[in-house]
PDB file of C-alpha atoms in Angstrom:
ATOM      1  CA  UNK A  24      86.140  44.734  77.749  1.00  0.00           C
ATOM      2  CA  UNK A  25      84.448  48.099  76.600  1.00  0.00           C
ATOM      3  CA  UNK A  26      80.950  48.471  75.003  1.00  0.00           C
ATOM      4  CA  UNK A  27      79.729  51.952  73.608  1.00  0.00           C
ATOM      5  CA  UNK A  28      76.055  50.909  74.487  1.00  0.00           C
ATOM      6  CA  UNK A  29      74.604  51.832  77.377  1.00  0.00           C
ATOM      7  CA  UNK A  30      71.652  50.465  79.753  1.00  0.00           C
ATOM      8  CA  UNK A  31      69.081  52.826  80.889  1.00  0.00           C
ATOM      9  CA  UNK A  32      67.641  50.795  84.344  1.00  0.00           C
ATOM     10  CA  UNK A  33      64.178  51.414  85.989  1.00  0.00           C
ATOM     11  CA  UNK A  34      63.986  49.304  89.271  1.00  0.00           C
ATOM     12  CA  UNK A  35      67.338  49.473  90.138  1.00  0.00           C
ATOM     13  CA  UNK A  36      67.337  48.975  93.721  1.00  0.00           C
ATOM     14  CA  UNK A  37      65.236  46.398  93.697  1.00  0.00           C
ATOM     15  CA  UNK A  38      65.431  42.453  94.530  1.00  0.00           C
ATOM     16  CA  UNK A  39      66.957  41.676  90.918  1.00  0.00           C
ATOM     17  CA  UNK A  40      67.274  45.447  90.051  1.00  0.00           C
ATOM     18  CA  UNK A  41      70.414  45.480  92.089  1.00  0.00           C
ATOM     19  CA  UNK A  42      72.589  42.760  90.580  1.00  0.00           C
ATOM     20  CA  UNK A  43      71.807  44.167  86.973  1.00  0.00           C
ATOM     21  CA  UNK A  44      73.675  46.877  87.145  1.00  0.00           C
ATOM     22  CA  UNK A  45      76.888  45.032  88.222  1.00  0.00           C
ATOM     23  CA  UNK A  46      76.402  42.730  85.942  1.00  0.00           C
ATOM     24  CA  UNK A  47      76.342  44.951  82.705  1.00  0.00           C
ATOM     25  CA  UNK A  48      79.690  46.023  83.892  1.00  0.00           C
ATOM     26  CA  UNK A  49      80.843  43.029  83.875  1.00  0.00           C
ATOM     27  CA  UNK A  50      80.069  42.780  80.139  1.00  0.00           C
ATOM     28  CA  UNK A  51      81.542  45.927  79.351  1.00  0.00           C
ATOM     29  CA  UNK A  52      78.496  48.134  79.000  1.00  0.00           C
ATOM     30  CA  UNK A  53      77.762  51.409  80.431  1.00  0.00           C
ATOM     31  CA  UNK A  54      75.026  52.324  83.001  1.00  0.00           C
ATOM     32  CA  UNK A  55      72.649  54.641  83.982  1.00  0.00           C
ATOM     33  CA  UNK A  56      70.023  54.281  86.592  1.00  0.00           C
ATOM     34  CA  UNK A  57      67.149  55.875  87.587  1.00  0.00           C
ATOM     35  CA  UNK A  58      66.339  55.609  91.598  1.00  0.00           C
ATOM     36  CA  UNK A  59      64.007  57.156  94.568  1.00  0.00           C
ATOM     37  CA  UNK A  60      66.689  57.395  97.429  1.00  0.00           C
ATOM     38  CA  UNK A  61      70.637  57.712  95.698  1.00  0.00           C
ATOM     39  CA  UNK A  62      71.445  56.701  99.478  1.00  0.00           C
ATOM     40  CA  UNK A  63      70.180  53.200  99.333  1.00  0.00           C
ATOM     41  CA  UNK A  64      73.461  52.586  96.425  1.00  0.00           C
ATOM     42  CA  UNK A  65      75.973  53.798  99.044  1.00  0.00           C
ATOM     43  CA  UNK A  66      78.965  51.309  98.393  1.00  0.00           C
ATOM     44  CA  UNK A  67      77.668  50.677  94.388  1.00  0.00           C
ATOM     45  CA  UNK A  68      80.109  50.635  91.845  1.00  0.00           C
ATOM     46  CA  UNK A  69      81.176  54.526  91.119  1.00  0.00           C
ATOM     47  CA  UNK A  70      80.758  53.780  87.235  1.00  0.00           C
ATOM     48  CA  UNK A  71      77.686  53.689  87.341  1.00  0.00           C
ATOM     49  CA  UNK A  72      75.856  56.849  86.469  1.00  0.00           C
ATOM     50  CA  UNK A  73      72.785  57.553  89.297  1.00  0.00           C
ATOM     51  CA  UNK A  74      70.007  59.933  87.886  1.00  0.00           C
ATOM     52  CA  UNK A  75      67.643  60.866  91.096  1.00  0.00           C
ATOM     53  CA  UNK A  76      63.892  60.883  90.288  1.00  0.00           C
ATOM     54  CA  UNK A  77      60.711  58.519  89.601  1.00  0.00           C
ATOM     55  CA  UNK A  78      59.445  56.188  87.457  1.00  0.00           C
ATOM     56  CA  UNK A  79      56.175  57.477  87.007  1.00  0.00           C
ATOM     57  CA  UNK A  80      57.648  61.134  85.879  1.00  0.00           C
ATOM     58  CA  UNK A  81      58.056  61.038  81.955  1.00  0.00           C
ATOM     59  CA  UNK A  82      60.441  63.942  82.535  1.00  0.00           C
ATOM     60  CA  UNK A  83      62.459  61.740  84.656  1.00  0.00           C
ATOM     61  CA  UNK A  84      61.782  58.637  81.933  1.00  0.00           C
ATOM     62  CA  UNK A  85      63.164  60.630  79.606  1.00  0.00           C
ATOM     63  CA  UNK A  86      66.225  61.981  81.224  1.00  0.00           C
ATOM     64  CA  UNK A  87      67.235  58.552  82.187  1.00  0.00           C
ATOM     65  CA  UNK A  88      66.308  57.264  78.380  1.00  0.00           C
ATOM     66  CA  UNK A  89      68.726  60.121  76.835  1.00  0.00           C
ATOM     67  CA  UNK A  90      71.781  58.442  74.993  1.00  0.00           C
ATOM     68  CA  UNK A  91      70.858  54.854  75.911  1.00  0.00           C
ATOM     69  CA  UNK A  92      70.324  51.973  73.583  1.00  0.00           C
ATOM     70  CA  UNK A  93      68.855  49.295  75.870  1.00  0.00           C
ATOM     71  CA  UNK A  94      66.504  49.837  78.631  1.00  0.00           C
ATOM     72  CA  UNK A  95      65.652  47.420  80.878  1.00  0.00           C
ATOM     73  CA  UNK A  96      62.551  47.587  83.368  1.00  0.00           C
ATOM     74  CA  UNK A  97      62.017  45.893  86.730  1.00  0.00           C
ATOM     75  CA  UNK A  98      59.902  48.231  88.043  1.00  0.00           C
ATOM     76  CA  UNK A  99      58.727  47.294  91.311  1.00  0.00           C
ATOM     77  CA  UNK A 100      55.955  48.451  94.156  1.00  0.00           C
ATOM     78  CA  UNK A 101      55.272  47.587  97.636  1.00  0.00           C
ATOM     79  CA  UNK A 102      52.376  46.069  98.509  1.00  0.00           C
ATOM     80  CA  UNK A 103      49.386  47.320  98.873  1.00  0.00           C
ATOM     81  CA  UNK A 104      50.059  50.392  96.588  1.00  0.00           C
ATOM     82  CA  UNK A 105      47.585  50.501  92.931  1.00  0.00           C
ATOM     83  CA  UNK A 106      49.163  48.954  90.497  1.00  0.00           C
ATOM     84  CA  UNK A 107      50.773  51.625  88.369  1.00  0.00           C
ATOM     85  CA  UNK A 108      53.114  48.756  86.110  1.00  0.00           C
ATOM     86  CA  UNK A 109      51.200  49.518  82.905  1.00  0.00           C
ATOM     87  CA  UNK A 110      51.242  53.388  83.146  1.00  0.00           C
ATOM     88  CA  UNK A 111      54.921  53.550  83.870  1.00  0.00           C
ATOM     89  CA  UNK A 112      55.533  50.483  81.128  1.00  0.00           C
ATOM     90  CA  UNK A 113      53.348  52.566  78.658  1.00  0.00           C
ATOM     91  CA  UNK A 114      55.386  55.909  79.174  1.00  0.00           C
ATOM     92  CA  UNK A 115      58.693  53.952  78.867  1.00  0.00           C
ATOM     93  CA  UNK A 116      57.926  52.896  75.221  1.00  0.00           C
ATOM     94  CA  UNK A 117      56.494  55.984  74.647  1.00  0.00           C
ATOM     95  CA  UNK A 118      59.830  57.910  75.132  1.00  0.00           C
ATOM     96  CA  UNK A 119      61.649  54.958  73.680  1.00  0.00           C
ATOM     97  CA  UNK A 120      59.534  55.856  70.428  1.00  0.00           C
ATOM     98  CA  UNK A 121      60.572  59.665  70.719  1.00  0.00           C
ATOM     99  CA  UNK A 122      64.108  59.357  71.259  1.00  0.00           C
ATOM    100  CA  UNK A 123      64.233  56.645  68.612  1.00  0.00           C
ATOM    101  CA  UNK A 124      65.672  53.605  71.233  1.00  0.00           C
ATOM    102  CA  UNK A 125      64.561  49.941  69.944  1.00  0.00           C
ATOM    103  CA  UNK A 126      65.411  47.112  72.512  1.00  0.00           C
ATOM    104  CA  UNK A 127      63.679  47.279  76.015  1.00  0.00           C
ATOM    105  CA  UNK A 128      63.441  44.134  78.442  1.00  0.00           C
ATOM    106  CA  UNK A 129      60.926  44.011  80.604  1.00  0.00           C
ATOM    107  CA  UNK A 130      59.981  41.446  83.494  1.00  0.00           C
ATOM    108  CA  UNK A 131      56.572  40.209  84.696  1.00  0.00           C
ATOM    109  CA  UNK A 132      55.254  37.525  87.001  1.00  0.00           C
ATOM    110  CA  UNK A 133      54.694  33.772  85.804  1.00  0.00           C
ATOM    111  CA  UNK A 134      51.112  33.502  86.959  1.00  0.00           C
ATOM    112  CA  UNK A 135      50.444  36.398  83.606  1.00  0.00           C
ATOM    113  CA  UNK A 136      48.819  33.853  81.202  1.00  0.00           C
ATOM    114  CA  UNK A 137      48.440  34.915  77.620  1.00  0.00           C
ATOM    115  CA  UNK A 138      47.893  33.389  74.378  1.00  0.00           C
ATOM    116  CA  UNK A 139      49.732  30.261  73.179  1.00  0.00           C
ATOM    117  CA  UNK A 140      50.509  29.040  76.866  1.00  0.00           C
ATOM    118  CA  UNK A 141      50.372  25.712  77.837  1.00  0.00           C
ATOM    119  CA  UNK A 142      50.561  25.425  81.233  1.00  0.00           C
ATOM    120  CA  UNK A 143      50.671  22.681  83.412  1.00  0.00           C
ATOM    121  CA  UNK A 144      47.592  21.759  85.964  1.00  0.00           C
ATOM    122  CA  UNK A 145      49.715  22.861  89.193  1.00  0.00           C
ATOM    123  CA  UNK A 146      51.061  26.408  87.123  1.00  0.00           C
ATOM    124  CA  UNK A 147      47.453  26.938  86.120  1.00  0.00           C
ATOM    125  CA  UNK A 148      46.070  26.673  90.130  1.00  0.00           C
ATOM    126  CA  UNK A 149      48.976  29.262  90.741  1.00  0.00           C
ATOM    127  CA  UNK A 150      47.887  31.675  88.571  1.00  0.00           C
ATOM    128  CA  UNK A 151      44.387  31.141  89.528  1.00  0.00           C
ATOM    129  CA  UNK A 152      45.335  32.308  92.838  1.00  0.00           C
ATOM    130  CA  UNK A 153      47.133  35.070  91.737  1.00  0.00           C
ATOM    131  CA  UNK A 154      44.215  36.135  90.121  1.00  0.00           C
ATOM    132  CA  UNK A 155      41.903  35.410  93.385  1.00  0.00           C
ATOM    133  CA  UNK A 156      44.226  36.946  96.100  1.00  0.00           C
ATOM    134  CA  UNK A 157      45.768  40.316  93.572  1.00  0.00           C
ATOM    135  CA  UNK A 158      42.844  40.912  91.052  1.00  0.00           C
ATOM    136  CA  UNK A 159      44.448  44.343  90.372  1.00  0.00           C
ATOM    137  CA  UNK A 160      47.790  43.332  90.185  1.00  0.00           C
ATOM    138  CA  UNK A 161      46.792  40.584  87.515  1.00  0.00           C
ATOM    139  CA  UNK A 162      44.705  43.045  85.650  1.00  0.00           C
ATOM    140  CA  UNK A 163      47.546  45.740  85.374  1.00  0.00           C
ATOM    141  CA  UNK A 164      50.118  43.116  84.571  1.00  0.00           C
ATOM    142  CA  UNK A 165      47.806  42.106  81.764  1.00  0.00           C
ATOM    143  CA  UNK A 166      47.054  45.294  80.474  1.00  0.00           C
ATOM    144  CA  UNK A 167      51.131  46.361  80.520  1.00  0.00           C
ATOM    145  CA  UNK A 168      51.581  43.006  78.215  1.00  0.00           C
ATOM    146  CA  UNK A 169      48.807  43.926  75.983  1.00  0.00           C
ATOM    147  CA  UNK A 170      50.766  47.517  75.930  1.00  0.00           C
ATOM    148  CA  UNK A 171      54.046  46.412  75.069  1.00  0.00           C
ATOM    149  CA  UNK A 172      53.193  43.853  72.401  1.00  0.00           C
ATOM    150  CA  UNK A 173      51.495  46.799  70.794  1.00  0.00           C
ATOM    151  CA  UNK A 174      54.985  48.186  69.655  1.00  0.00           C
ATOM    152  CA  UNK A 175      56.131  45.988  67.083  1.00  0.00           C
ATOM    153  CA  UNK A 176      58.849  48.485  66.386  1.00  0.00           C
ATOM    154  CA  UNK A 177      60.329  48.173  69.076  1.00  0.00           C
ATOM    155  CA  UNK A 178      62.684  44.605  70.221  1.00  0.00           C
ATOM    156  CA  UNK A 179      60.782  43.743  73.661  1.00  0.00           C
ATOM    157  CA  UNK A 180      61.051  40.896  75.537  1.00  0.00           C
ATOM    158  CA  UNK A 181      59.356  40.440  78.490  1.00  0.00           C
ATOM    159  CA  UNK A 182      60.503  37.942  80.617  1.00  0.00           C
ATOM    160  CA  UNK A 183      58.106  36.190  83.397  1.00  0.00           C
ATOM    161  CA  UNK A 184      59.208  35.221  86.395  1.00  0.00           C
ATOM    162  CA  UNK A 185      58.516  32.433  88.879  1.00  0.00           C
ATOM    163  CA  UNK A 186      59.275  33.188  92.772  1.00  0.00           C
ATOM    164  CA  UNK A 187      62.490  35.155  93.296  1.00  0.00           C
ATOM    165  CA  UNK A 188      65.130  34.195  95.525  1.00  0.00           C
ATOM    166  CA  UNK A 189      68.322  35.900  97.244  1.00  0.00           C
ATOM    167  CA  UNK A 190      71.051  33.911  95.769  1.00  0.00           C
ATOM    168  CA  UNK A 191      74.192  33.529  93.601  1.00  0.00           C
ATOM    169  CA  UNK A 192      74.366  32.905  89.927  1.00  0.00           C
ATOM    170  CA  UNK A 193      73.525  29.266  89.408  1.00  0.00           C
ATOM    171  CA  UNK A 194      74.330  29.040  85.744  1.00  0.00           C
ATOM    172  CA  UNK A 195      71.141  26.706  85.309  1.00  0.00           C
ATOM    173  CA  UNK A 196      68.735  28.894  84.159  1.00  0.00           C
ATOM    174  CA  UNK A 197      65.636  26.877  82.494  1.00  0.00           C
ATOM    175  CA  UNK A 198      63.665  28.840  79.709  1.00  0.00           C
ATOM    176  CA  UNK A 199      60.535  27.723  77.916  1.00  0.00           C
ATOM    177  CA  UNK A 200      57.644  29.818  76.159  1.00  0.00           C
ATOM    178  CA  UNK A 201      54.501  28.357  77.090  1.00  0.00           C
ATOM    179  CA  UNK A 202      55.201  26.852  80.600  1.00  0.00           C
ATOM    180  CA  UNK A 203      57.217  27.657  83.804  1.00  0.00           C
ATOM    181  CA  UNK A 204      59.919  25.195  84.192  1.00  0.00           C
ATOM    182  CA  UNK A 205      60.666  25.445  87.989  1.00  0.00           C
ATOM    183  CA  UNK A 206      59.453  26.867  90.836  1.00  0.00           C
ATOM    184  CA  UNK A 207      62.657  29.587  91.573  1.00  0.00           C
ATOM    185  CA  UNK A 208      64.995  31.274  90.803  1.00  0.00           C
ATOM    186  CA  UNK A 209      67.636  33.266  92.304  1.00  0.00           C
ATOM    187  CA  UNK A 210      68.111  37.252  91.564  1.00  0.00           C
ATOM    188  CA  UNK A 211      71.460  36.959  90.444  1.00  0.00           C
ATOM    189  CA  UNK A 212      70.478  34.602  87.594  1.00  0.00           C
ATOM    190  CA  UNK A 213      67.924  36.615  87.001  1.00  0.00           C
ATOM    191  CA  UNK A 214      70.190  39.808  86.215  1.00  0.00           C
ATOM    192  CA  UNK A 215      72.637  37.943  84.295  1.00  0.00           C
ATOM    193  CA  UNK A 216      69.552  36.333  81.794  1.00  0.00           C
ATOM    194  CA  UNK A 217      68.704  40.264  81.103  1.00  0.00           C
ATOM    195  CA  UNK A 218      72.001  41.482  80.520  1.00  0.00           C
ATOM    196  CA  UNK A 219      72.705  38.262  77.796  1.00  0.00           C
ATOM    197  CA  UNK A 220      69.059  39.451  76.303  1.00  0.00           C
ATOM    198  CA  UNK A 221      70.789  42.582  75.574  1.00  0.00           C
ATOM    199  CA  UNK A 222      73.131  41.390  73.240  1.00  0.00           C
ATOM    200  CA  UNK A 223      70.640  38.919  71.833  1.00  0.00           C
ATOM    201  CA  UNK A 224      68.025  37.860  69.398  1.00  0.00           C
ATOM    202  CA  UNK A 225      66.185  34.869  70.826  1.00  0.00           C
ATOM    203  CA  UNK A 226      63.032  36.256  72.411  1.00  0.00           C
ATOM    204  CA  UNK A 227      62.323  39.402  70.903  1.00  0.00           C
ATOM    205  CA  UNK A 228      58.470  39.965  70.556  1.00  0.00           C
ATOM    206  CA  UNK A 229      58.653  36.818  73.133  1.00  0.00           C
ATOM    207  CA  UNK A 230      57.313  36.453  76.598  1.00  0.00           C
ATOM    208  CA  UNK A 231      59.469  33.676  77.765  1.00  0.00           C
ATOM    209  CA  UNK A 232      59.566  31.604  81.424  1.00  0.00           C
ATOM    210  CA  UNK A 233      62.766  30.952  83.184  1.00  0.00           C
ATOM    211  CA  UNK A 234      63.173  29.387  86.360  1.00  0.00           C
ATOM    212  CA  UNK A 235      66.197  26.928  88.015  1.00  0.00           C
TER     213      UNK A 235
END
């Protein structure tokens, strides 16, 4: 199977980042990443087209952005370092605008609690904590949701995210828009939920939950 669209990925060495790639291939679509250190995809699959640089260079951005139809962001940073998730979030849909790109897919934590959720008592003390322990994390994640549901011209989704496991593709992925329905979920599920947003129309202008 073929596909003339191609997926421009930000984060792709990452926990999840690196089973997104490989699993856009396996639907046929073509793939460009942007990364740090080329070295840390020694072994990746040779169709897959590396573009060396940063996330927070718009240059970069919009090198990597050039040609693509779907970009997909899981943009990550070590802890510790200030929160720079809604600069580099805002500069992605900034070039998206420019070059005239519509669908990005975006992922976020499950303690981010905006409008309309209805969380349970036990997912509510979670994000309270979240919000105790990483007060700037929180208030960047916030502020790159508030960003991003600015565009209404362009077909986000941004997808939050319970705790993150190293695992295989379960098949069992759990969704739901106002609540997290599970505690986990492994990274291979989570890179084969993006790739099916891709090709779908379910949660665009949605923020929805998934979890095993």
């Amino acid at each position: 199977m073929t596909n003339n669209h191609k997926i421009a990925i930000i984060g792709g060495t990452g926990k999840v980042g690196r089973h997104i790639a490989a699993a856009a291939l396996r639907k046929g679509y073509q793939v460009r990443m942007l990364v740090r250190s080329p070295r840390k995809l020694d072994g990746q699959d040779g169709r897959i087209e590396i573009l060396q640089g940063t996330a927070e260079n718009k240059d970069h951005i919009r090198q990597l952005l050039q040609d693509c139809h779907i970009v997909v962001n899981v943009f990550g940073q070590p802890p510790g370092e200030i929160p720079q998730y809604s600069s580099v979030t805002g500069m992605v849909l900034e070039v998206m605008n420019e070059l005239e790109i519509s669908r990005y897919i975006g992922v976020t934590g499950g303690s981010l609690t905006l409008e309309g959720d209805r969380k349970r008592f036990m997912n509510k003390i979670g994000a309270l904590l979240f919000r105790i322990f990483f007060p700037a994390m929180i208030k960047d994640k916030q502020k790159e949701a508030a960003i991003i549901q600015q565009y209404c011209n362009i077909e986000w989704t941004l997808i939050r995210l319970p705790f993150v496991v190293e695992g295989s593709e379960s098949g069992g992925i759990k969704e739901n828009l106002t609540d997290m329905p599970g505690l986990k979920i492994s990274n291979q599920d989570i890179a084969s939920f993006i790739v099916r947003q891709a090709a779908e129309a379910k949660y665009i202008h949605k923020t929805p939950f998934i979890a095993t």
